[in-house]
Amino acid sequence: MTDKDRTISDRIQKQLDDMTRAERQLALSILENYPASGLGPLAALAKGANVSVPTVARMVQKLGYKGYPDFQTDLRDELGAIAKGPIAKHETWAGAAPSEHILNRFTDAVIDNIRNTLAHIDPAAFDRACALAADRDRHLYIVGGRITHTLAEYMFLHMQVIRPNLTHVQSTSNTWPHYLLNAAEGDVFIIFDVRRYENNTLKLAEMARARGAKIVLFTDQWRSPVHRLADISLTSRIIVPSAWDSLATPMLLVETMISAVQTLNWDDTKGRMQELEDIFDQTKLFRKFT
Amino acid sequence: MTDKDRTISDRIQKQLDDMTRAERQLALSILENYPASGLGPLAALAKGANVSVPTVARMVQKLGYKGYPDFQTDLRDELGAIAKGPIAKHETWAGAAPSEHILNRFTDAVIDNIRNTLAHIDPAAFDRACALAADRDRHLYIVGGRITHTLAEYMFLHMQVIRPNLTHVQSTSNTWPHYLLNAAEGDVFIIFDVRRYENNTLKLAEMARARGAKIVLFTDQWRSPVHRLADISLTSRIIVPSAWDSLATPMLLVETMISAVQTLNWDDTKGRMQELEDIFDQTKLFRKFT
DNA sequence: ACGGGCCTGTGATAAATTTTTCACAATTCT
DNA sequence: AGAATTGTGAAAAATTTATCACAGGCCCGT
């Protein structure tokens, strides 16, 4: 037993590989809300993990404890030890690393970006953008640039399941003018443009605008020049301790929009989602919900 | 009941003055090792406080609980909330929207994912992964699946600037076996695989492994089967109130790794970035940054 | 100092809950 | 098909909790 196995959490994680499905399910549940969930009654823990009572009993014994109460005692001791430690310790995300570690510095920055972004966002505008993206009568164009096309494609992949009638355009390619030939009044362009802003993207936006299309823009705090043409601009803070910017926050917004649009289109999407559920079942990670 | 009474600790402290000798003795004992001591059996708590069993029973009822288990439940809930960190304390992110708005619910979930992911990550393993990714002598393969290839590509785009000698492989394409022909012992595969896990990805990993390559895996909390072949697994929590999973947290890790690798290779990267700038300037792909 | 009122501990017991275990069926994996 | 895993339902065992009555102690005012 090395240095790393001091906490029960570590020990559980280490054994994760050798566990069976139900055990792993249980272990993850314990880790999920650690250590509170393990301090309640055995039956509650079992229920929370969607696992049977004997499974819990069997596992704690596999972990080397005489019984569940024994396991709880260990958990409590650990909890007590933690609380006694350097309390006022500046909060670190990866507790096992010093706060100067890049993991902590970077995460700090991203959390800060998220907080700042959400604080300044206009929920009404966001909702309008979602409504536009959900409208299947409008053709939906999703446009990304050199780096942002990964975000654009990510959105495209999901929207494809949610609704028909959409196109993924890469503004850096030289084929995008072709797409615009088909753009009609009322169509929707979701455009991604963060610094350094791309001329192609701006041109594309201008032409889209000229054809009477609606423009939803994902950009950064310094705002792409496209924002003057956009009906709705969603700006994210993207600075991190790195030579590059972080797309984590824009991605959060993208995912949120996907979720919102899917809800708006739920009636129509339900069928397709059922298929996904079936595939989901095949992963055999979970019990079926009965 | 005001703002200050949110935690049980606060409530107990407030009543401290009105308590009798034995009660105060008990209360201080609870506070002494909070909340661990309150989560054990009643008798143990009594003994630890040098107080009789009925005293404990009487006091928890005075505190307004139906019984000791009731009190414990409250303590556990509080512990669960605390463990989530001050950030997750039901803060509304987009202040302009109600907390039920999807923006707030989704952000809550993502922050929670980040917190949980970072809490369980092994910084040493992360550092080793970065070192592997930074090693120019090893060819670097970046592998993504159907959805995750966007993340893979995102990483690839940045790594391209940082170091030479790398390839982006899409496991869903049927061309990947060709890439493997060139893979040599000691080469590094960064593989992305979240549920639903893809057979192609697993096969690819197996072949890479067979050729003696190192494998770094980005996966979710349920862990892709690839993790058994991986030298280093970086697991993220990815659940959000949506029909899909969130790649925001894996993306955070990716960006952090990019930043770390770039620092490791900084001497060389500096020059390459400058060249890139020059090339972009020449092609006038970008507007100049003001 | 004294007595009354309150608090507290003792020891015991009943009640409630929780834990443990079992055998077997159902399911999943190989 | 056979082996391993997991769930079910139940019952027994163990532990924990809630209470009780009562005695001893402490504080307080007289």
XYZ file of C-alpha atoms (C1' of nucleotides) in Angstrom:
640
model
C 0.000 0.000 0.000
C 1.750 3.077 -1.219
C 1.432 6.719 -0.576
C -1.456 7.045 -2.925
C -3.780 4.704 -1.114
C -4.274 6.703 1.977
C -7.820 7.711 1.388
C -10.674 5.349 0.834
C -11.469 7.263 -2.301
C -8.060 6.425 -3.713
C -8.394 2.816 -2.765
C -11.760 2.540 -4.435
C -10.524 4.228 -7.557
C -7.591 1.907 -7.756
C -9.781 -1.147 -7.592
C -12.247 0.237 -10.080
C -10.778 -1.864 -12.831
C -11.177 -5.162 -11.096
C -14.756 -4.522 -10.208
C -17.830 -5.951 -11.774
C -20.547 -3.819 -13.256
C -22.728 -3.472 -10.192
C -19.762 -2.854 -7.976
C -18.440 -0.161 -10.235
C -21.854 1.426 -10.348
C -21.844 1.442 -6.590
C -18.295 2.707 -6.340
C -19.001 5.596 -8.678
C -22.052 6.465 -6.662
C -19.975 6.613 -3.510
C -17.377 8.777 -5.190
C -20.073 10.957 -6.651
C -21.048 12.426 -3.364
C -18.055 11.703 -1.259
C -18.053 10.948 1.554
C -21.580 11.889 2.541
C -23.351 9.095 0.718
C -21.265 6.433 2.386
C -22.200 7.664 5.823
C -25.880 6.985 5.525
C -27.625 3.681 5.977
C -26.612 0.833 3.778
C -30.012 0.518 2.195
C -30.014 4.186 1.189
C -26.630 3.826 -0.440
C -27.803 0.780 -2.348
C -30.866 2.572 -3.548
C -28.916 5.630 -4.592
C -26.635 3.505 -6.700
C -29.458 1.414 -8.159
C -27.897 -1.644 -6.721
C -29.137 -4.329 -4.410
C -28.455 -4.454 -0.701
C -26.346 -7.612 -0.812
C -24.143 -6.029 -3.453
C -23.200 -3.288 -1.048
C -22.609 -5.754 1.746
C -20.488 -7.915 -0.500
C -18.413 -5.048 -1.734
C -17.450 -3.521 1.577
C -16.205 -6.926 2.583
C -14.233 -7.169 -0.624
C -12.712 -3.852 0.283
C -11.418 -5.520 3.407
C -13.876 -4.355 5.990
C -15.549 -6.507 8.524
C -18.893 -4.968 7.700
C -20.606 -1.814 6.629
C -20.332 -0.103 10.023
C -16.623 -0.825 9.945
C -16.396 0.869 6.578
C -18.330 3.845 7.887
C -16.005 4.203 10.811
C -13.085 4.452 8.435
C -14.908 7.036 6.353
C -15.663 9.124 9.414
C -12.083 8.961 10.574
C -10.968 10.166 7.202
C -13.475 12.944 7.249
C -12.267 13.973 10.670
C -8.689 13.978 9.514
C -9.484 16.153 6.542
C -11.320 18.676 8.638
C -8.360 18.926 10.981
C -5.970 19.691 8.150
C -5.002 23.111 6.955
C -8.502 24.480 6.876
C -8.179 27.898 5.352
C -6.281 26.410 2.452
C -7.059 28.362 -0.665
C -9.461 26.303 -2.604
C -7.845 24.106 -5.169
C -9.686 22.080 -7.736
C -7.294 19.220 -8.012
C -6.697 18.794 -4.318
C -3.794 16.487 -4.924
C -1.849 19.199 -6.738
C -0.531 22.492 -5.469
C -2.546 25.519 -6.387
C 0.199 26.602 -8.739
C -0.261 23.502 -10.821
C -1.535 24.265 -14.287
C -4.626 22.152 -13.634
C -5.675 24.483 -10.868
C -4.677 27.692 -12.552
C -6.379 26.799 -15.777
C -9.550 25.635 -14.105
C -9.643 28.766 -12.016
C -9.540 30.817 -15.170
C -12.230 28.798 -16.925
C -14.588 28.937 -13.983
C -14.009 32.630 -13.891
C -14.768 32.880 -17.575
C -17.973 30.990 -17.133
C -19.064 33.113 -14.237
C -18.303 36.277 -16.087
C -19.943 35.133 -19.290
C -23.135 34.039 -17.649
C -23.319 37.211 -15.623
C -23.414 39.289 -18.762
C -25.548 37.173 -20.970
C -29.063 38.212 -21.835
C -31.330 35.225 -21.237
C -34.043 36.667 -23.430
C -31.644 37.017 -26.322
C -30.406 33.527 -25.691
C -33.946 32.217 -25.793
C -34.587 34.046 -29.032
C -31.476 32.506 -30.513
C -32.667 29.075 -29.450
C -36.055 29.686 -31.001
C -34.409 30.649 -34.275
C -32.228 27.576 -34.201
C -35.226 25.401 -33.474
C -37.341 26.701 -36.334
C -37.302 24.003 -38.964
C -38.911 26.213 -41.537
C -35.725 28.189 -41.700
C -32.701 26.553 -43.167
C -29.950 26.536 -40.582
C -26.376 27.278 -41.541
C -23.671 26.649 -38.996
C -20.445 28.463 -39.743
C -17.056 28.039 -38.148
C -13.596 29.392 -38.817
C -10.178 27.897 -38.633
C -10.276 26.902 -35.000
C -13.935 27.377 -34.259
C -15.049 25.003 -36.956
C -14.613 22.272 -34.371
C -17.261 23.966 -32.272
C -19.427 24.500 -35.301
C -19.169 20.885 -36.234
C -19.947 19.820 -32.700
C -23.131 21.812 -32.842
C -23.895 20.535 -36.300
C -23.559 16.909 -35.243
C -26.164 17.339 -32.568
C -28.514 19.562 -34.495
C -28.558 16.953 -37.187
C -30.350 14.627 -34.814
C -32.715 17.297 -33.598
C -33.873 18.824 -36.834
C -33.594 18.549 -40.603
C -32.723 21.283 -43.002
C -29.279 22.383 -41.929
C -25.810 22.813 -43.360
C -22.344 23.002 -41.931
C -20.206 25.650 -43.602
C -16.538 26.145 -43.073
C -15.698 29.735 -43.809
C -12.054 28.955 -44.437
C -12.914 26.659 -47.254
C -13.387 28.255 -50.644
C -16.653 26.497 -51.297
C -18.833 28.500 -48.993
C -20.090 30.933 -51.624
C -21.897 27.998 -53.183
C -23.918 27.433 -50.085
C -24.989 31.039 -50.008
C -26.637 30.765 -53.371
C -29.380 28.787 -51.714
C -29.748 30.995 -48.677
C -33.141 32.606 -48.543
C -34.691 35.372 -46.525
C -35.407 34.257 -43.005
C -32.787 31.530 -42.973
C -30.587 31.386 -39.918
C -26.816 31.581 -39.730
C -25.107 30.546 -36.548
C -21.629 31.961 -36.869
C -18.621 31.292 -34.688
C -15.920 33.908 -34.717
C -13.396 34.553 -32.004
C -10.141 36.368 -32.262
C -8.347 36.524 -34.368
C -11.318 37.303 -36.463
C -11.379 35.979 -39.976
C -12.054 38.000 -43.063
C -13.797 35.148 -44.738
C -16.255 34.884 -41.926
C -17.009 38.576 -42.071
C -17.594 38.447 -45.804
C -19.828 35.463 -45.414
C -21.834 37.259 -42.773
C -22.207 40.297 -44.974
C -23.537 38.251 -47.826
C -25.875 36.332 -45.592
C -27.159 39.568 -44.234
C -27.652 40.930 -47.717
C -29.851 37.970 -48.495
C -32.038 38.744 -45.528
C -30.875 35.963 -43.283
C -30.880 36.090 -39.499
C -27.484 35.905 -37.831
C -26.675 34.454 -34.424
C -23.089 35.057 -33.450
C -20.917 33.232 -30.950
C -17.939 35.424 -30.220
C -15.577 36.514 -27.502
C -15.559 39.479 -25.210
C -13.847 41.680 -27.784
C -16.552 40.878 -30.258
C -15.985 39.893 -33.818
C -16.799 42.625 -36.362
C -19.606 40.346 -37.401
C -21.506 41.485 -34.337
C -22.630 44.613 -36.139
C -24.456 42.412 -38.584
C -25.755 39.936 -36.092
C -29.287 39.878 -34.775
C -28.107 38.183 -31.613
C -24.594 38.094 -30.244
C -23.560 35.673 -27.534
C -20.245 36.712 -26.112
C -18.000 34.561 -23.990
C -14.970 35.328 -21.935
C -12.173 33.136 -23.164
C -8.926 34.122 -21.467
C -6.785 31.492 -19.837
C -3.169 31.145 -18.741
C -2.084 29.900 -22.132
C -0.883 31.208 -25.445
C -4.320 30.382 -26.793
C -7.826 31.170 -25.870
C -10.260 28.778 -24.291
C -13.309 27.553 -26.138
C -14.627 25.832 -23.043
C -17.067 28.618 -22.260
C -18.424 28.986 -25.779
C -18.798 25.246 -25.772
C -20.865 25.463 -22.628
C -23.157 27.893 -24.394
C -23.323 25.661 -27.445
C -24.256 22.664 -25.396
C -26.834 24.630 -23.512
C -28.351 25.791 -26.752
C -28.430 22.255 -28.070
C -30.248 21.173 -24.969
C -32.701 24.045 -25.215
C -33.400 23.535 -28.906
C -33.931 19.884 -28.350
C -36.492 20.670 -25.701
C -38.284 23.017 -28.062
C -38.414 20.344 -30.706
C -39.035 17.536 -28.313
C -42.196 16.218 -29.856
C -40.505 15.687 -33.139
C -37.222 14.532 -31.731
C -38.649 12.026 -29.322
C -38.675 9.245 -31.842
C -35.100 9.707 -32.833
C -34.049 9.981 -29.239
C -35.677 6.639 -28.521
C -33.293 5.066 -30.938
C -30.440 6.651 -29.094
C -31.790 5.217 -25.877
C -31.737 1.769 -27.378
C -28.142 2.160 -28.341
C -27.553 3.476 -24.885
C -28.911 0.280 -23.404
C -26.462 -1.687 -25.408
C -23.586 -0.204 -23.530
C -24.731 -2.325 -20.623
C -23.450 0.168 -18.163
C -26.747 0.638 -16.495
C -29.630 -1.375 -15.403
C -32.691 -0.730 -17.408
C -35.064 1.549 -15.656
C -38.209 -0.356 -14.967
C -34.551 32.168 11.147
C -32.053 34.400 9.466
C -29.298 34.010 6.972
C -26.820 32.906 9.546
C -28.690 29.802 10.559
C -28.181 27.882 7.424
C -25.842 25.291 8.782
C -26.435 23.091 11.763
C -23.189 24.362 13.150
C -24.534 27.891 13.090
C -27.718 26.856 14.754
C -25.930 25.047 17.523
C -23.591 27.930 18.155
C -26.456 30.288 18.409
C -28.149 28.247 21.068
C -24.954 27.692 22.982
C -25.784 30.317 25.563
C -29.158 28.951 26.446
C -27.817 25.491 26.994
C -27.203 23.705 30.234
C -23.835 22.424 31.267
C -24.089 18.918 29.782
C -25.680 20.193 26.625
C -22.976 22.741 26.088
C -20.386 20.092 26.702
C -22.036 17.969 24.071
C -22.454 20.798 21.626
C -18.829 21.779 21.849
C -17.825 18.205 21.305
C -19.889 18.075 18.150
C -18.390 21.304 16.920
C -14.932 20.118 17.864
C -14.832 17.529 15.140
C -17.508 18.716 12.813
C -19.329 17.033 11.298
C -17.644 13.666 11.593
C -18.449 13.070 15.224
C -22.129 13.662 14.688
C -22.276 11.018 12.018
C -21.314 8.115 14.236
C -23.546 6.197 16.600
C -25.276 8.105 19.326
C -23.499 6.202 22.063
C -20.091 7.049 20.636
C -20.963 10.717 20.508
C -22.146 10.612 24.094
C -18.983 8.931 25.230
C -16.785 11.344 23.308
C -18.467 14.253 24.999
C -18.443 12.602 28.406
C -22.146 12.853 28.495
C -24.893 10.341 28.973
C -26.917 8.784 26.224
C -30.228 10.351 27.223
C -28.604 13.760 27.181
C -27.811 13.376 23.513
C -31.246 12.082 22.756
C -32.842 14.932 24.640
C -30.748 17.548 22.969
C -31.341 16.560 19.360
C -35.023 16.731 20.085
C -34.554 20.160 21.577
C -32.881 21.143 18.364
C -36.091 20.288 16.631
C -35.321 16.878 15.229
C -37.545 13.898 15.474
C -34.657 11.775 16.590
C -30.969 11.201 16.256
C -31.176 9.601 12.790
C -33.117 12.620 11.657
C -30.349 14.855 12.892
C -27.775 12.742 11.117
C -29.627 12.960 7.865
C -29.489 16.711 8.063
C -25.801 16.612 8.830
C -25.124 14.375 5.857
C -27.056 16.634 3.542
C -25.060 19.561 4.744
C -21.843 17.663 4.240
C -22.887 16.840 0.712
C -23.543 20.484 0.016
C -20.263 21.604 1.511
C -18.281 19.068 -0.464
C -19.587 20.663 -3.594
C -17.659 23.734 -2.704
C -18.715 27.282 -2.170
C -19.150 27.780 -5.887
C -21.930 25.283 -6.301
C -23.901 26.801 -3.500
C -26.972 27.240 -5.580
C -25.773 30.351 -7.158
C -27.558 31.622 -10.176
C -25.147 32.210 -12.989
C -27.236 34.236 -15.294
C -28.652 36.545 -12.709
C -31.143 37.925 -15.159
C -32.789 34.536 -15.525
C -34.566 32.411 -12.930
C -32.575 29.556 -11.528
C -34.767 27.119 -13.435
C -33.662 28.584 -16.716
C -31.705 26.147 -18.786
C -28.715 28.474 -18.732
C -28.486 28.165 -14.985
C -29.299 24.514 -14.772
C -26.830 23.589 -17.427
C -24.068 25.717 -16.012
C -24.668 24.276 -12.592
C -24.191 20.829 -13.984
C -21.036 21.720 -15.885
C -19.437 23.413 -12.914
C -20.308 20.380 -10.894
C -18.725 18.172 -13.519
C -15.569 20.216 -13.468
C -15.348 20.194 -9.734
C -15.912 16.479 -9.551
C -13.483 15.731 -12.357
C -10.683 17.789 -10.912
C -11.237 16.328 -7.475
C -10.574 12.840 -8.718
C -7.837 13.467 -11.201
C -4.287 12.373 -10.525
C -2.016 15.343 -11.240
C 1.030 13.134 -11.537
C -0.638 11.052 -14.206
C -1.733 14.207 -15.954
C 1.817 15.475 -15.939
C 3.082 12.202 -17.345
C 0.514 12.431 -20.114
C 1.677 15.945 -20.926
C 5.277 14.812 -21.022
C 4.383 12.079 -23.471
C 2.457 14.492 -25.640
C 5.359 16.908 -25.603
C 7.980 14.385 -26.621
C 8.922 15.218 -30.180
C 10.783 11.981 -30.668
C 7.577 10.019 -30.443
C 5.104 10.324 -33.234
C 1.829 11.584 -31.833
C -1.475 10.172 -33.016
C -4.645 11.911 -31.953
C -7.731 9.757 -32.277
C -11.372 10.722 -32.014
C -14.660 8.968 -32.590
C -17.929 10.052 -34.070
C -18.588 12.932 -31.722
C -15.245 13.242 -30.029
C -13.366 13.789 -33.244
C -14.214 17.442 -32.815
C -12.242 17.421 -29.582
C -9.485 15.427 -31.204
C -9.276 17.873 -34.028
C -9.265 20.784 -31.638
C -6.290 19.300 -29.907
C -4.652 18.463 -33.197
C -4.966 22.011 -34.479
C -3.077 23.326 -31.501
C -0.533 20.554 -31.241
C 0.317 21.145 -34.850
C 1.670 24.502 -33.883
C 3.463 23.246 -30.830
C 5.276 20.273 -32.268
C 5.928 18.382 -35.482
C 5.452 14.716 -36.076
C 1.787 14.177 -35.414
C -1.273 12.758 -37.098
C -4.990 13.155 -36.649
C -6.857 9.880 -36.979
C -10.584 9.476 -37.120
C -11.475 6.048 -35.864
C -14.802 6.067 -37.646
C -13.137 6.413 -40.976
C -11.991 3.265 -42.670
C -8.566 4.595 -43.425
C -7.087 4.407 -39.974
C -5.401 1.037 -40.430
C -3.099 2.736 -42.881
C -1.861 5.089 -40.242
C -1.082 2.249 -37.937
C 1.324 0.715 -40.379
C 3.716 3.471 -39.518
C 3.224 3.368 -35.800
C 6.356 2.350 -33.993
C 7.186 1.317 -30.490
C 7.143 4.263 -28.154
C 4.794 6.340 -30.257
C 1.967 8.009 -28.420
C -1.757 7.692 -29.042
C -4.089 10.199 -27.496
C -7.490 8.594 -27.752
C -10.878 10.138 -27.101
C -13.688 7.775 -26.256
C -16.806 8.588 -24.311
C -20.036 6.705 -24.261
C -21.309 5.232 -26.349
C -17.930 3.664 -26.817
C -16.943 2.768 -30.308
C -15.696 -0.581 -31.390
C -13.440 0.955 -33.971
C -11.712 2.948 -31.327
C -11.180 -0.112 -29.195
C -9.755 -2.060 -32.106
C -7.480 0.781 -32.961
C -6.270 0.947 -29.397
C -5.597 -2.757 -29.365
C -3.507 -2.550 -32.486
C -1.650 0.463 -31.213
C -0.956 -1.371 -28.022
C 0.238 -4.410 -29.907
C 2.758 -2.255 -31.695
C 4.140 -1.088 -28.394
C 2.699 2.397 -28.457
C 1.810 4.410 -25.376
C -1.851 5.260 -24.951
C -3.335 8.297 -23.255
C -7.093 8.097 -22.959
C -9.651 10.833 -22.491
C -12.871 9.223 -21.351
C -15.866 9.672 -19.097
C -16.576 8.456 -15.611
C -17.834 5.111 -16.848
C -14.576 4.597 -18.668
C -14.218 3.400 -22.165
C -13.038 -0.211 -22.463
C -9.913 1.287 -23.940
C -8.844 2.207 -20.440
C -7.571 -1.279 -19.847
C -5.074 -0.744 -22.622
C -4.230 2.800 -21.711
C -1.106 3.836 -19.895
C -2.873 6.906 -18.585
C -6.605 7.488 -18.345
C -8.056 10.933 -17.795
C -11.678 10.627 -16.799
C -14.205 13.434 -16.867
C -17.700 13.725 -15.538
C -19.962 14.615 -18.397
C -23.578 14.507 -17.238
C -25.836 17.469 -17.895
C -29.582 18.098 -18.039
C -29.749 17.173 -21.675
C -30.256 14.151 -23.831
C -26.577 14.296 -24.593
C -23.418 14.407 -22.623
C -21.231 17.456 -22.168
C -17.755 17.630 -23.605
C -17.057 20.899 -21.827
C -15.085 19.214 -19.075
C -12.986 17.025 -21.351
C -12.348 20.150 -23.353
C -11.092 21.884 -20.263
C -8.633 19.059 -19.771
C -7.602 19.186 -23.393
C -6.956 22.886 -23.235
C -5.052 22.500 -20.028
C -2.917 19.841 -21.607
C -2.284 22.015 -24.628
C -1.161 24.783 -22.362
C 1.082 22.459 -20.370
C 2.642 20.870 -23.434
C 3.230 24.240 -24.923
C 5.076 25.315 -21.829
C 7.227 22.211 -21.969
C 8.089 22.916 -25.593
C 8.135 26.650 -25.325
C 11.574 27.269 -26.764
C 10.656 25.596 -29.973
C 7.035 26.649 -30.059
C 7.893 30.299 -29.935
C 9.513 30.167 -33.311
C 6.797 28.073 -34.842
C 4.068 30.407 -33.671
C 5.874 33.334 -35.175
C 6.101 31.564 -38.480
C 2.436 30.779 -38.309
C 1.642 34.416 -37.699
C 3.668 35.370 -40.715
C 1.954 32.865 -42.926
C -1.429 34.047 -41.833
C -0.477 37.621 -42.433
C 0.541 36.794 -45.917
C -2.662 35.035 -46.746
C -4.689 37.820 -45.210
C -6.882 35.208 -43.758
C -7.282 37.203 -40.629
C -7.907 40.772 -39.844
C -5.173 42.336 -37.845
C -5.879 42.310 -34.183
C -6.372 45.700 -32.744
C -27.396 25.496 56.042
C -31.425 23.979 53.930
C -34.984 22.682 50.726
C -36.893 22.968 46.249
C -36.320 22.863 41.575
C -33.794 21.630 37.787
C -30.374 19.047 35.444
C -27.912 14.793 34.669
C -26.371 10.007 34.934
C -27.476 5.083 35.682
C -29.090 0.930 34.279
C -32.470 -1.396 32.227
C -35.704 -2.389 28.691
C -38.543 -2.033 24.767
C -38.824 -0.534 20.139
C -37.022 0.457 15.889
C -33.781 0.172 12.601
C -30.014 -1.633 10.358
C -26.995 -5.137 9.060
C -26.009 -9.673 7.646
C -26.886 -13.743 5.458
C -29.275 -17.232 2.759
C -31.083 -19.730 -1.172
C -32.577 -19.279 -5.499
C -33.970 -17.026 -9.723
C -32.779 -13.909 -13.282
C -29.513 -11.873 -15.944
C -25.318 -11.131 -18.248
C -20.951 -12.535 -20.110
C -18.007 -15.834 -22.612
C -24.526 -23.833 -22.785
C -22.082 -22.890 -18.681
C -20.018 -19.718 -15.441
C -20.157 -15.637 -13.056
C -22.678 -11.857 -11.461
C -26.623 -9.678 -9.554
C -31.263 -9.121 -7.714
C -35.214 -10.775 -4.783
C -37.426 -11.623 -0.737
C -37.127 -12.953 3.640
C -35.690 -13.829 8.111
C -32.403 -13.789 11.782
C -28.908 -11.327 14.185
C -26.904 -7.372 15.772
C -26.892 -2.884 16.759
C -28.776 1.346 17.719
C -32.164 4.349 19.457
C -35.741 5.947 22.485
C -37.574 5.887 26.967
C -38.309 5.252 31.655
C -37.926 5.750 36.611
C -35.192 7.178 39.917
C -31.230 8.798 42.483
C -27.665 11.991 43.035
C -25.828 16.476 42.310
C -25.912 21.369 41.616
C -27.668 26.019 41.965
C -30.346 29.320 44.152
C -32.807 31.997 47.349
C -34.047 32.200 51.912
